[in-house]
Coordinates of C-alpha atoms in Angstrom, one line a residue:
X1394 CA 12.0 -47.2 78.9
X1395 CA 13.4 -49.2 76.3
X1396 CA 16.4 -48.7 74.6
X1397 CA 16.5 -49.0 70.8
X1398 CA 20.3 -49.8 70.0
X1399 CA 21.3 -53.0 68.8
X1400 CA 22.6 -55.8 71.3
X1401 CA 26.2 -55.4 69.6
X1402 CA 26.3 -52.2 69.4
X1403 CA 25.3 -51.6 73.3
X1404 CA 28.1 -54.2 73.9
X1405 CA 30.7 -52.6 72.1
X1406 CA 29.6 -49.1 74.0
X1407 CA 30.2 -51.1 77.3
X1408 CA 33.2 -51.9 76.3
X1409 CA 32.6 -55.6 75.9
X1410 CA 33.4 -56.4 72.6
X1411 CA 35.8 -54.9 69.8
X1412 CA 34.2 -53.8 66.1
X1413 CA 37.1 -56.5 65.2
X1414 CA 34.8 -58.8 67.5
X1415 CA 31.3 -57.9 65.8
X1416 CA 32.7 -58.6 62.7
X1417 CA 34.2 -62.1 63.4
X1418 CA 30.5 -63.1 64.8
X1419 CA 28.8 -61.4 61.9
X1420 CA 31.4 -63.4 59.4
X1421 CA 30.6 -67.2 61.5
X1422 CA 27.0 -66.1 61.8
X1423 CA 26.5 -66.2 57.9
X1424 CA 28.0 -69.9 58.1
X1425 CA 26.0 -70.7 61.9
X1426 CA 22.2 -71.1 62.9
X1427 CA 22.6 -69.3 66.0
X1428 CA 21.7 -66.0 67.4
X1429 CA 25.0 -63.4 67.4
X1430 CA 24.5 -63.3 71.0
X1431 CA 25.4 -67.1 71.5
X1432 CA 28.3 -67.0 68.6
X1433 CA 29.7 -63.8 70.9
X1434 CA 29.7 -66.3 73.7
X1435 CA 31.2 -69.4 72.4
X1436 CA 33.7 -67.4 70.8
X1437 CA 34.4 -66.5 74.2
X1438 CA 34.1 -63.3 73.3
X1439 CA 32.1 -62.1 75.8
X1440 CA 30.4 -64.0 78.8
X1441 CA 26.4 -65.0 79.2
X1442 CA 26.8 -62.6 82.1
X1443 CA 27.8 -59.5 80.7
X1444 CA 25.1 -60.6 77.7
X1445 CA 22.4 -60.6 80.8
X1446 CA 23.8 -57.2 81.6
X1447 CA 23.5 -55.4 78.7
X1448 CA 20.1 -57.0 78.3
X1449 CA 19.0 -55.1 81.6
X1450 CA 20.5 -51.8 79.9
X1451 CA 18.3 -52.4 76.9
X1452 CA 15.2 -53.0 78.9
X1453 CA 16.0 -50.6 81.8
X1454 CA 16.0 -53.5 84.3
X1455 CA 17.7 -54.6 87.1
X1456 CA 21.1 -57.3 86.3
X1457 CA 21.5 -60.0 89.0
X1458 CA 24.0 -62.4 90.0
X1459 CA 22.5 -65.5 91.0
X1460 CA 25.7 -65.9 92.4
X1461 CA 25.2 -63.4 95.3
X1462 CA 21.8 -64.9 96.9
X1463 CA 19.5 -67.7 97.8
X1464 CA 16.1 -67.7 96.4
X1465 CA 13.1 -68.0 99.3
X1466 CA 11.5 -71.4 99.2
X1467 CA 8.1 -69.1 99.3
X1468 CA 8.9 -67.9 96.1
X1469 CA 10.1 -71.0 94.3
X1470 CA 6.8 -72.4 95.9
X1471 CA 4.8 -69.9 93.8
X1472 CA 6.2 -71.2 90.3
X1473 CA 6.1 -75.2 89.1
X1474 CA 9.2 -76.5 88.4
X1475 CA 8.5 -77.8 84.8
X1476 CA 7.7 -73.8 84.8
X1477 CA 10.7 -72.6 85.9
X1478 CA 12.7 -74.7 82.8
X1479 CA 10.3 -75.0 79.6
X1480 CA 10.2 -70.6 80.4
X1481 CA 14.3 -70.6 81.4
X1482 CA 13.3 -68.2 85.0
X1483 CA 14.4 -68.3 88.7
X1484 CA 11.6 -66.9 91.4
X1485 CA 13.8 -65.4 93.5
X1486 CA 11.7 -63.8 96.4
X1487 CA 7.8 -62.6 97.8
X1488 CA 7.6 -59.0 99.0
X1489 CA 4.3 -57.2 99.4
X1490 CA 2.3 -59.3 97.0
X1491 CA 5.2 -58.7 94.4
X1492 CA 7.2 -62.0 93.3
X1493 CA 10.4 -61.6 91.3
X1494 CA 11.3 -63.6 88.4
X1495 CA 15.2 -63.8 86.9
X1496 CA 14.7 -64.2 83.7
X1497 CA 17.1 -63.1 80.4
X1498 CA 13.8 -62.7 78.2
X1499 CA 12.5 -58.9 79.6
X1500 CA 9.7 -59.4 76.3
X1501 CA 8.5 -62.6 77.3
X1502 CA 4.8 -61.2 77.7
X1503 CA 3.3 -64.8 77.7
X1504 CA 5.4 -66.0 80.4
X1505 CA 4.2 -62.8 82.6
X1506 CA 1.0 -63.2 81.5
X1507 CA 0.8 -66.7 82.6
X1508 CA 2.9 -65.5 85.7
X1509 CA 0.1 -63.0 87.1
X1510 CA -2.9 -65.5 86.7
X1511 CA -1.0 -68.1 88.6
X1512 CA 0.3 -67.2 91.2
X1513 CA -2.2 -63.9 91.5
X1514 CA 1.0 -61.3 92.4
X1515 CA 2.3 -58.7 90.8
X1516 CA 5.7 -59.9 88.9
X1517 CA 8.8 -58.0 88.5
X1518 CA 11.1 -59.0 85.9
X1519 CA 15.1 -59.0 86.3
X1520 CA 17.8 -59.8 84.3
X1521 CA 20.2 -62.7 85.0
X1522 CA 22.4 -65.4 82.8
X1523 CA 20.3 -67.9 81.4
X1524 CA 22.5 -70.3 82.2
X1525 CA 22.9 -69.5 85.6
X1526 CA 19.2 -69.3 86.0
X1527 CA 18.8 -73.2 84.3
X1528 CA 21.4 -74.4 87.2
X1529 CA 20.2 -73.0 90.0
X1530 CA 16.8 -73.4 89.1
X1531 CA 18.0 -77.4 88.9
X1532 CA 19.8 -77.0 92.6
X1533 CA 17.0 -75.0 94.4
X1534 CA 14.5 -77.1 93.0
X1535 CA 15.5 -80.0 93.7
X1536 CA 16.7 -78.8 96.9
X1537 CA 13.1 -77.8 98.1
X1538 CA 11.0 -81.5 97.3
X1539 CA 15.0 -83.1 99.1
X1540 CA 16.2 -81.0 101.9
X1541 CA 19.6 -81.9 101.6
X1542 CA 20.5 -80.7 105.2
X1543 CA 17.3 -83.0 106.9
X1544 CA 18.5 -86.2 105.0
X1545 CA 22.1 -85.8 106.3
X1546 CA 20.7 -85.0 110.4
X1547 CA 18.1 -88.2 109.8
X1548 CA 21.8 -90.4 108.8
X1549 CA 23.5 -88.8 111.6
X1550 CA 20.8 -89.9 114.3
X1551 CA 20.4 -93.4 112.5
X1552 CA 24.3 -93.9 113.2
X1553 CA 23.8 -92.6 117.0
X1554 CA 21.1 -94.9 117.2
X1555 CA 23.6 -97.8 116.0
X1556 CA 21.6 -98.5 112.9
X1557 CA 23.4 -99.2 109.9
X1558 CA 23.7 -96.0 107.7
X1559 CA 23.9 -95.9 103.5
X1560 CA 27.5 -94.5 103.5
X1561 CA 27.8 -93.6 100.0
X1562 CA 24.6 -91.7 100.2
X1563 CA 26.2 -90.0 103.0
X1564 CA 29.4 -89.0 101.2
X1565 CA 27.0 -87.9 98.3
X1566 CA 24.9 -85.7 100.3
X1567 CA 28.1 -83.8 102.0
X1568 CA 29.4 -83.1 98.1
X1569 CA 25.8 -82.3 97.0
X1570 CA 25.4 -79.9 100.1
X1571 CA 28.7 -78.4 99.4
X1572 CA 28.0 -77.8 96.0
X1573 CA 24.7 -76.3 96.6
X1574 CA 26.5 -73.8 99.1
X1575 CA 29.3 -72.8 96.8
X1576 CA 32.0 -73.8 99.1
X1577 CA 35.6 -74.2 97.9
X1578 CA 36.5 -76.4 100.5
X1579 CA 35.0 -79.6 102.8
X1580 CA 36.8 -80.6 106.1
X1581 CA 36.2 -83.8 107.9
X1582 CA 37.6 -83.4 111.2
X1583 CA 37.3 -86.3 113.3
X1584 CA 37.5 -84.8 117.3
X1585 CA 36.2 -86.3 120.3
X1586 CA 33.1 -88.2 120.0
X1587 CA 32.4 -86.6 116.6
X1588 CA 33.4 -86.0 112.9
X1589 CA 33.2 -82.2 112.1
X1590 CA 32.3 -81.1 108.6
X1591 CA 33.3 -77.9 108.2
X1592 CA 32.7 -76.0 104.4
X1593 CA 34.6 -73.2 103.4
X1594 CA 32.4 -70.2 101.9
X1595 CA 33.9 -66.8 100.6
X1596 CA 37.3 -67.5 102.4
X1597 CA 35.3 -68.2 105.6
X1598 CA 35.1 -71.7 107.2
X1599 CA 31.7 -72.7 108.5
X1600 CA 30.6 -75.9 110.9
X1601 CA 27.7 -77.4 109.4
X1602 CA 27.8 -80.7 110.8
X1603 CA 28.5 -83.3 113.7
X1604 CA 28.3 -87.1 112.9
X1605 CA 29.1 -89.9 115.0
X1606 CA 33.1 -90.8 115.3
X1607 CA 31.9 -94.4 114.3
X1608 CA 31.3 -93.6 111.0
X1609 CA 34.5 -91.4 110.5
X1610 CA 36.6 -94.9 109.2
X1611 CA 33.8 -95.7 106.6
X1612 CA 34.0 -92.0 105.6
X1613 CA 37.2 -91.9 104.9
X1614 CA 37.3 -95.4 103.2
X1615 CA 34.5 -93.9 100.7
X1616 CA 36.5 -91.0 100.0
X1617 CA 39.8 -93.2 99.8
X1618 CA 38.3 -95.7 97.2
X1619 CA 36.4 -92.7 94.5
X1620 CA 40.2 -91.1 94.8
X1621 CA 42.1 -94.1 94.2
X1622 CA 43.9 -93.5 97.6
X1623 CA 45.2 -96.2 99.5
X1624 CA 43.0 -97.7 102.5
X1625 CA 45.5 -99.4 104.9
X1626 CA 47.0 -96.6 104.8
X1627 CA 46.6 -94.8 107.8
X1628 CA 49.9 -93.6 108.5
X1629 CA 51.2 -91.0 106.2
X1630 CA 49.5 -88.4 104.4
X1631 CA 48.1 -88.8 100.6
X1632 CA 46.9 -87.0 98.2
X1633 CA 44.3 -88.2 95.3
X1634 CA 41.7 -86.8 93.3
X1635 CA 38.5 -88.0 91.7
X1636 CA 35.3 -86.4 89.6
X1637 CA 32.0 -86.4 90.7
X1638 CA 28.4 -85.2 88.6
X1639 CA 25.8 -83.0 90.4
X1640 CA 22.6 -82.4 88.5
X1641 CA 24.1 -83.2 85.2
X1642 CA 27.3 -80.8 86.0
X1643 CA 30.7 -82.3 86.3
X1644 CA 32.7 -81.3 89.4
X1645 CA 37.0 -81.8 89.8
X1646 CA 37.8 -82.1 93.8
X1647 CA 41.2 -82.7 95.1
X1648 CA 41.4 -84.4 98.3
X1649 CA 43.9 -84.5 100.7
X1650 CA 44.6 -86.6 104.0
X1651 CA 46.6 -86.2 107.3
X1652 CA 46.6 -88.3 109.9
X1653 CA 45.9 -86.8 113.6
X1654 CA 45.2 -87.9 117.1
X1655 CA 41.4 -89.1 116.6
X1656 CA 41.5 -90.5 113.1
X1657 CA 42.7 -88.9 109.5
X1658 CA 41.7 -85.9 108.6
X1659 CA 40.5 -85.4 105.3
X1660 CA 39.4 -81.8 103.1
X1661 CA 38.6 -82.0 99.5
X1662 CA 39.0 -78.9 97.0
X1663 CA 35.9 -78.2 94.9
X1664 CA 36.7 -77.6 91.0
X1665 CA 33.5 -76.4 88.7
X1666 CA 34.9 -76.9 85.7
X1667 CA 32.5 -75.1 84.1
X1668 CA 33.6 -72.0 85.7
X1669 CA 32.6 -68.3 84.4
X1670 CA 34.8 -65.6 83.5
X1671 CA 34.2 -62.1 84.8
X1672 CA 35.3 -58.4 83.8
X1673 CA 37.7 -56.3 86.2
X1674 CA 35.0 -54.6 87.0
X1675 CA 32.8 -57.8 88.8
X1676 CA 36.4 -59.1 90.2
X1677 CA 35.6 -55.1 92.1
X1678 CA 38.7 -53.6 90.5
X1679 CA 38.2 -50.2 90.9
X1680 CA 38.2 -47.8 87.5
X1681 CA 41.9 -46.7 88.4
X1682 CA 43.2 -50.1 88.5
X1683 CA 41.7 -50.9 86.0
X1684 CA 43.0 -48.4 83.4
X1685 CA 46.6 -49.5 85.0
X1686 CA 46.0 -53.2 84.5
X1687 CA 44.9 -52.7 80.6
X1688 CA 47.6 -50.4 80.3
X1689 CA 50.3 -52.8 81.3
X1690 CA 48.7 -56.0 79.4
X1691 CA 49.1 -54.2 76.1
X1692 CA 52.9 -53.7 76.2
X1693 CA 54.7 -55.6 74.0
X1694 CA 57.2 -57.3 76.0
X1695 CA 57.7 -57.8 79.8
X1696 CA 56.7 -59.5 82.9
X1697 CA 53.4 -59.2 84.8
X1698 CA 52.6 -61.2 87.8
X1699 CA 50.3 -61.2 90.0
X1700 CA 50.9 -62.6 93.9
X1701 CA 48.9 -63.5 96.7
X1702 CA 48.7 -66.7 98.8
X1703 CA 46.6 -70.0 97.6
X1704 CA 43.2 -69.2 97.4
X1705 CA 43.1 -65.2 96.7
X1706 CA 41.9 -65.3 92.7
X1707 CA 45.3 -64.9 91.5
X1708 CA 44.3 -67.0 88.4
X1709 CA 40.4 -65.7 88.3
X1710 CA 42.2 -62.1 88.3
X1711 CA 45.2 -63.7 85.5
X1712 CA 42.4 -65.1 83.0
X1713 CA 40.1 -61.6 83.6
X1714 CA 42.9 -59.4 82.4
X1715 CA 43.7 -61.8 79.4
X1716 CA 40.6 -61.3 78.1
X1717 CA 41.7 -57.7 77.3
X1718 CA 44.3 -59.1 74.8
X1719 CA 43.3 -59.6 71.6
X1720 CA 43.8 -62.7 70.4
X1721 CA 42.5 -61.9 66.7
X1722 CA 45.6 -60.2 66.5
X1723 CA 48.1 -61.5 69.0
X1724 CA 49.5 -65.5 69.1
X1725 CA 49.1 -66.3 72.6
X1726 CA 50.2 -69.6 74.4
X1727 CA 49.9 -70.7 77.7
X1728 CA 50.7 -73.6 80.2
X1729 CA 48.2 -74.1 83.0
X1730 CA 47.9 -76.7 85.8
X1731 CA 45.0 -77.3 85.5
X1732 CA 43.1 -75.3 82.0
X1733 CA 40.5 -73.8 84.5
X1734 CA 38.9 -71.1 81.9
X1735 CA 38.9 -72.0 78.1
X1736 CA 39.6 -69.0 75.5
X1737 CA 38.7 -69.2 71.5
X1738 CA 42.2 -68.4 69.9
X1739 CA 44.8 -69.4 72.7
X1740 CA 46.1 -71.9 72.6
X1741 CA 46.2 -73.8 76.0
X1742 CA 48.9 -76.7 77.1
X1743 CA 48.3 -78.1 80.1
X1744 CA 50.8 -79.9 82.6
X1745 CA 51.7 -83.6 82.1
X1746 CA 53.8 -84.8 85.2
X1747 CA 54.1 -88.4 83.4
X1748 CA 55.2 -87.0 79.8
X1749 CA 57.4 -84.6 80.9
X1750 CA 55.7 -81.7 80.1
X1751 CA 56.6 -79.1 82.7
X1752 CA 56.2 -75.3 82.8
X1753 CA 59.9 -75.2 81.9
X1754 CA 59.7 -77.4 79.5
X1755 CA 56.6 -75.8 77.6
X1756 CA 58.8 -72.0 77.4
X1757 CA 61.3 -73.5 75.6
X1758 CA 58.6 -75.1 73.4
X1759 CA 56.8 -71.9 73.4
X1760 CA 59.6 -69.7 71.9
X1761 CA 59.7 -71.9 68.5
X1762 CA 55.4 -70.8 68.3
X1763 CA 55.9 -67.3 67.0
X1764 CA 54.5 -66.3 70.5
X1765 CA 53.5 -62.5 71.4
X1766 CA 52.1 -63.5 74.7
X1767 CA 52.8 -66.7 77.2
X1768 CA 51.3 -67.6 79.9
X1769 CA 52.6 -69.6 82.7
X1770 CA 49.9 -70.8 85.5
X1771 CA 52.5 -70.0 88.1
X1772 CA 56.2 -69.8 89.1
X1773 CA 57.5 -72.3 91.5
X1774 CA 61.2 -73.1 90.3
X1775 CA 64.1 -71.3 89.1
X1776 CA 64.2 -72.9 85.6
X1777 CA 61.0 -71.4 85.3
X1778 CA 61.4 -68.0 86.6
X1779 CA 64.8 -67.7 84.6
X1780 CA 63.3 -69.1 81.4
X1781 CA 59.9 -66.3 81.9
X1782 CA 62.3 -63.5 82.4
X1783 CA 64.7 -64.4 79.4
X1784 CA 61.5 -64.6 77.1
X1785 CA 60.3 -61.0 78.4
X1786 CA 64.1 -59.3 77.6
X1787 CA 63.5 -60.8 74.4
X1788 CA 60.2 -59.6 73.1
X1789 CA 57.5 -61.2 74.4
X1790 CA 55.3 -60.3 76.7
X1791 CA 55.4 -63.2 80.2
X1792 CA 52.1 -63.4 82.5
X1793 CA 52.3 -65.2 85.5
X1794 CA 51.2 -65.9 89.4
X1795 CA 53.5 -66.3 92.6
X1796 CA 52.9 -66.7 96.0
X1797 CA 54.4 -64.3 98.2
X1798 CA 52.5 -61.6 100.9
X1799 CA 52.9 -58.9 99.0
X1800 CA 53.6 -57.1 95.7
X1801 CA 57.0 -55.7 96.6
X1802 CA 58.2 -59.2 98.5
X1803 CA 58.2 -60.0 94.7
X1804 CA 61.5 -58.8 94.2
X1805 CA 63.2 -60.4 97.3
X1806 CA 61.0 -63.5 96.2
X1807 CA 62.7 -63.3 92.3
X1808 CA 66.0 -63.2 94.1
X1809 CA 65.9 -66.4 96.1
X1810 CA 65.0 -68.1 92.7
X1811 CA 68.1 -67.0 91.6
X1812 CA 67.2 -63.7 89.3
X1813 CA 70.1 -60.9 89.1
X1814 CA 68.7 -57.5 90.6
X1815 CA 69.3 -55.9 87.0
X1816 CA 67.5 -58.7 85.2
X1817 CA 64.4 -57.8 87.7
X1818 CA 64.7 -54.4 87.2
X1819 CA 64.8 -54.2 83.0
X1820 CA 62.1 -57.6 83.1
X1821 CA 59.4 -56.5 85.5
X1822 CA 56.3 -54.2 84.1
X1823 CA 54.1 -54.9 87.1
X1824 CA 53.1 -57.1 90.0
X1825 CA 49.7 -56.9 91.4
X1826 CA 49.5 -57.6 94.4
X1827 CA 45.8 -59.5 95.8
X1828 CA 43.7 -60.9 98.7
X1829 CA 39.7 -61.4 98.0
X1830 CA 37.1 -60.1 100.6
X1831 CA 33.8 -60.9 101.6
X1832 CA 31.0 -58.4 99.9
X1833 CA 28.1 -57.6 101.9
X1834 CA 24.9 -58.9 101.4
X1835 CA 22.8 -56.0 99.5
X1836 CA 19.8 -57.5 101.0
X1837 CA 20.9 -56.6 104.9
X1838 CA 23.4 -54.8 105.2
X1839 CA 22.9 -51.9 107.6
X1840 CA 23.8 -48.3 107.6
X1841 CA 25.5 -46.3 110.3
X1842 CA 26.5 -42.5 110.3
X1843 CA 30.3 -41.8 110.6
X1844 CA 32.7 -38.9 110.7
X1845 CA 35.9 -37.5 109.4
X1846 CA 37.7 -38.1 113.1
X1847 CA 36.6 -41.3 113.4
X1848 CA 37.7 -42.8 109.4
X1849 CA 41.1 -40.9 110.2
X1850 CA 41.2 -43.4 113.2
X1851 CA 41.3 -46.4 111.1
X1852 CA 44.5 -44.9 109.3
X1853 CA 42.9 -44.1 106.0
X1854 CA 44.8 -42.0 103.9
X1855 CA 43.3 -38.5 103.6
X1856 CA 43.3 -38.4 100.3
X1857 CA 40.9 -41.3 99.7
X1858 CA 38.5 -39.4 102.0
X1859 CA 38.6 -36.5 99.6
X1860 CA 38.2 -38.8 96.5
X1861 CA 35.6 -41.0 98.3
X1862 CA 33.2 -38.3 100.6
X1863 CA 31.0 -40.5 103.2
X1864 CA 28.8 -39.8 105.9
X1865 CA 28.0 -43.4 106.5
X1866 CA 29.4 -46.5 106.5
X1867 CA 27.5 -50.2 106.2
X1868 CA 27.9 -53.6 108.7
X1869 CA 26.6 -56.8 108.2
X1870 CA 23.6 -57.7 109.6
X1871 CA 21.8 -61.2 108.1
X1872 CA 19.4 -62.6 106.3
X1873 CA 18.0 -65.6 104.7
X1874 CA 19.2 -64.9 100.9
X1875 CA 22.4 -64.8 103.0
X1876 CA 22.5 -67.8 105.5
X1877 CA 22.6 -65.2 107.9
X1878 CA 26.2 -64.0 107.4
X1879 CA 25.6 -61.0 106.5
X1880 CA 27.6 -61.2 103.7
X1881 CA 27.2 -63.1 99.7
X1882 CA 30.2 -63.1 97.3
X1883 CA 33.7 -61.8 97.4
X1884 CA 35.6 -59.6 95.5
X1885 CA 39.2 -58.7 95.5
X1886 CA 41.6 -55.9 96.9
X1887 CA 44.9 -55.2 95.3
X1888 CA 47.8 -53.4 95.5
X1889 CA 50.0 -52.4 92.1
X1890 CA 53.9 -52.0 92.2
X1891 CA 54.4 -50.5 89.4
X1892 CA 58.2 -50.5 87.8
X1893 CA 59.3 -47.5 86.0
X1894 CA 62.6 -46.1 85.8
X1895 CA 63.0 -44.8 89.2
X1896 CA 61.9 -48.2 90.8
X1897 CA 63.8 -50.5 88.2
X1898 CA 66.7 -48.5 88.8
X1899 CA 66.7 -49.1 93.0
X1900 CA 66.0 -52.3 92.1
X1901 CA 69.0 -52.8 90.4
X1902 CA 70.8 -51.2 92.8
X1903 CA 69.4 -53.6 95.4
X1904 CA 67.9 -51.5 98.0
X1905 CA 65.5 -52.8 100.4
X1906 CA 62.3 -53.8 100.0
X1907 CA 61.4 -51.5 102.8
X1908 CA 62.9 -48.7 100.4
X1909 CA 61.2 -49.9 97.4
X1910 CA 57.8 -49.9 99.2
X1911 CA 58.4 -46.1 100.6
X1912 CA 59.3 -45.3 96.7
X1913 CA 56.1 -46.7 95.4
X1914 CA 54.3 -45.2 97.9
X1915 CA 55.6 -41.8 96.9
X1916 CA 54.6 -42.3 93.7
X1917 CA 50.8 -42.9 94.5
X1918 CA 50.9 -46.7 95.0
X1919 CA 47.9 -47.8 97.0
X1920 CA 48.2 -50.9 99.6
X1921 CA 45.7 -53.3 99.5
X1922 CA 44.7 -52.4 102.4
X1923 CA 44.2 -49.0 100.8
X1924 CA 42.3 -50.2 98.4
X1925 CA 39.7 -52.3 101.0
X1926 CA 39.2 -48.8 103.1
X1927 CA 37.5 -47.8 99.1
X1928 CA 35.4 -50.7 99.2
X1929 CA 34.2 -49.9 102.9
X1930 CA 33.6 -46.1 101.8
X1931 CA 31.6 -47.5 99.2
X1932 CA 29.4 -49.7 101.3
X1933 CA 30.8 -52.9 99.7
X1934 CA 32.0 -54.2 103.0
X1935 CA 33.4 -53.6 106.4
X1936 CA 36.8 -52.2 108.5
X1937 CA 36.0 -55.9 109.9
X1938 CA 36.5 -57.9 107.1
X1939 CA 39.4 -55.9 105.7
X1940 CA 41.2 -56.9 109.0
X1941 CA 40.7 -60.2 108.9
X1942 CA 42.5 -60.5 105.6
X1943 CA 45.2 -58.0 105.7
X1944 CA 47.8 -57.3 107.9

């Protein structure tokens, strides 16, 4: 059943979008060709995913994120490519004569039409981000007439075989294999006989390939030469970076070496630059934190910072919670090494080692803008940290990231930068503390019946198991729309320290952190390990995975 309510209106019910919002659009749609959905979006606004899922609410369909799984080469199979783009869908998967189809157009009755009489299956329509759907449709596509994975095994024998192998289609098929994989990271180990490549996917590293050790200098000479590195060098550890274009998308990857005992070892940081935003919600916040989170980024002056190590969303998490500020009515500035997300309205600096353009440098700079919010990418010195907490003691309103364990190591972190305990205690709002987790895969995962005794066992606070009732809990199992891992995506797992005047008052007295924690505690904090028991009681992942990534 259909709803009837307009697409804005849904949106604004959502919570999505402001009436402030629908108005802007309205006023550039009078002056635009293009559809309010698409002014909402490049307004930034609102994202093309949460447009897909208030699309499935109108339609009373199913929202997907292509993100989470692999479509089956049997269903691809089914529909031509040229199909697949001139109609914007994705077939994802074949069960029981019924093939699914991503698409963002539930009315398209030509397309289903056309749909049935081809392929001669039923076809269930579900929602998705077109523009999700016109990228992976590209990769998957173009992955099933070029199996990336055979082309890189045929090189690899031809080199064991001593014939000369194409080394820059080599190097080009590890980034296009990464890519396709949505890994964060590539190694290149050279050890033994053999050079490793390992891929990082969802925090998780993963062997995917041995090649012969003879190739392992050419390798790295590729690699070297794209990122302007230095090839006699083989002595000391660089660091370069270099851009490289997949299927007509632009990819950043920083690359690092270190010599070792067998050759230099070499990983490379992946960088979409056209990355997505997502809401709290997707990021797996849970309604609770939520509320906190909005709560705290709509007061007018202070510091909010959220901490973790490298790698944990800290920024995905920073950029997610901005988006609750509204520009329209606040001047917001920030300084970012790199811009990673762009925002309508803010107005983004970015880092220029060469011109002198520092993240101290830019607060000062900031503080003749009229500013009501700044951002800062990230804390590392004690100009910096001294020059964020004087701008939030005088009105304004400081967001920032900085590494430590955990959200109460903040404080003794602050310290060491050279903060006064009292200028903590009146500057600091919140910290959020954050690691990210593996989600499992909805396709596989498996059920198992638990009790009371046995969730007590773990540790979980009694409370929890009063606010989140279970009889069963889920472990991965595997399947194909998850490379057999048993799990697809990641989400996060906080902690919030929250400063009122009972904490900012210990903290100025400088008791330790061990004392702080106990006080937050006893004032309903949540650990974030805590906070990863709720995702296992809701089946979003497993006692497993939450000890692998917190203490």
């Amino acid at each position: 059943m259909q709803s009837n309510k307009p697409i804005g209106q849904l949106l604004r019910e959502l919570g999505f979008i402001t009436a402030e919002q629908i108005e802007v659009a309205l006023d550039v749609q009078n002056v635009s060709q293009k559809f309010f959905g698409e002014i909402l979006v490049d307004l930034d606004f609102i994202t093309a995913n949460e447009i897909a899922e208030a699309m499935a609410i109108q339609n009373n369909l199913t929202f997907i994120d292509l993100d989470t799984l692999v479509p089956s080469n049997e269903a691809l199979a089914l529909v031509s490519e040229n199909m697949a783009h001139t109609r914007l869908i994705l077939p994802l998967k074949l069960e029981n004569e019924t093939l699914t189809i991503a698409t963002q157009d539930a009315n398209d009755l030509m397309t289903l039409d056309y749909l049935r009489k081809e392929t001669r299956k039923q076809i269930k329509f579900v929602i998705a981000d077109k523009n999700k759907i016109a990228r992976y449709a590209q990769i998957y596509y173009h992955q099933l007439q070029n199996p990336i994975e055979l082309e890189i095994r045929s090189l690899a024998k031809k080199a064991a075989a001593k014939t000369p192998v194409d080394i820059v289609r080599l190097v080009d098929l590890l980034l296009n294999n990464a890519i396709k994989d949505r890994a964060t990271d590539i190694h290149l180990t050279p050890e033994g006989g053999a050079t490793h490549v390992f891929y990082r996917i969802d925090g998780v590293m993963r062997h995917y390939y041995s090649i012969p050790i003879e190739l392992h200098a050419q390798i790295t000479a590729r690699i070297k030469i794209i990122s302007e590195l230095d090839i006699a060098e083989q002595r000391k550890p660089q660091d370069g970076a270099f851009s490289y274009d997949y299927l007509n998308e632009k990819f950043d990857l920083r690359v690092s070496t270190l010599p070792s005992s067998f050759g230099e070892n070499i990983v490379m940081r992946l960088l979409g630059k056209n990355s997505s935003l997502f809401s709290l919600s997707h990021l797996g916040f849970t309604p609770d934190n939520i509320q906190k989170i909005e709560h705290y980024f709509s007061k007018p002056y202070g510091v909010i910072l959220i901490t973790g190590p490298t790698g944990s969303g800290k920024t995905t998490t920073l950029y997610s919670a901005l988006r609750k500020i509204n520009p329209l009515q606040k001047n917001i500035l920030t300084i970012e090494d790199p811009i990673e997300y762009r925002f309508s309205f803010v107005k983004q600096t970015q880092v220029n080692r060469k011109a002198g353009y520092m993240f101290d440098t830019a607060l000062r700079s900031f503080m003749r803008q009229d500013p009501d919010v700044m951002l800062v990418g990230e804390i590392r010195d004690s100009e910096t940290a001294e020059l964020a907490v004087r701008a939030s003691i005088t009105g304004h309103l400081v967001l920032s990231t900085l590494h430590t364990n955990d959200a109460v190591g903040t404080i003794p972190r602050l310290e060491d930068l050279g903060i006064p305990h009292y200028l903590i205690g009146s500057a600091l709002l919140a910290v959020i503390g954050q690691r990210l987790i593996r989600k499992l895969c909805p396709h596989c995962k498996k059920s198992r019946p638990v009790d009371i005794d046995e969730l007590l066992e773990y540790g979980i606070d009694p409370a929890l198991l009063s606010a989140y009732p279970t009889h069963q809990v889920f472990e991965a199992a595997g399947c194909p729309q998850c490379r057999n891992t048993g799990y697809s995506g990641r989400m996060a797992i906080i902690e919030i320290f929250e400063v009122d005047e009972h904490i900012e008052s210990l903290i100025s007295a400088n008791v330790p952190t061990l004392d702080l924690l106990k006080a937050a505690r006893k004032r309903g904090m949540y650990s974030m390990r805590d906070d990863g028991y709720i995702k296992v009681l809701q089946g979003l992942s497993t006692f497993s995975e939450i000890d692998r990534v917190v203490n």
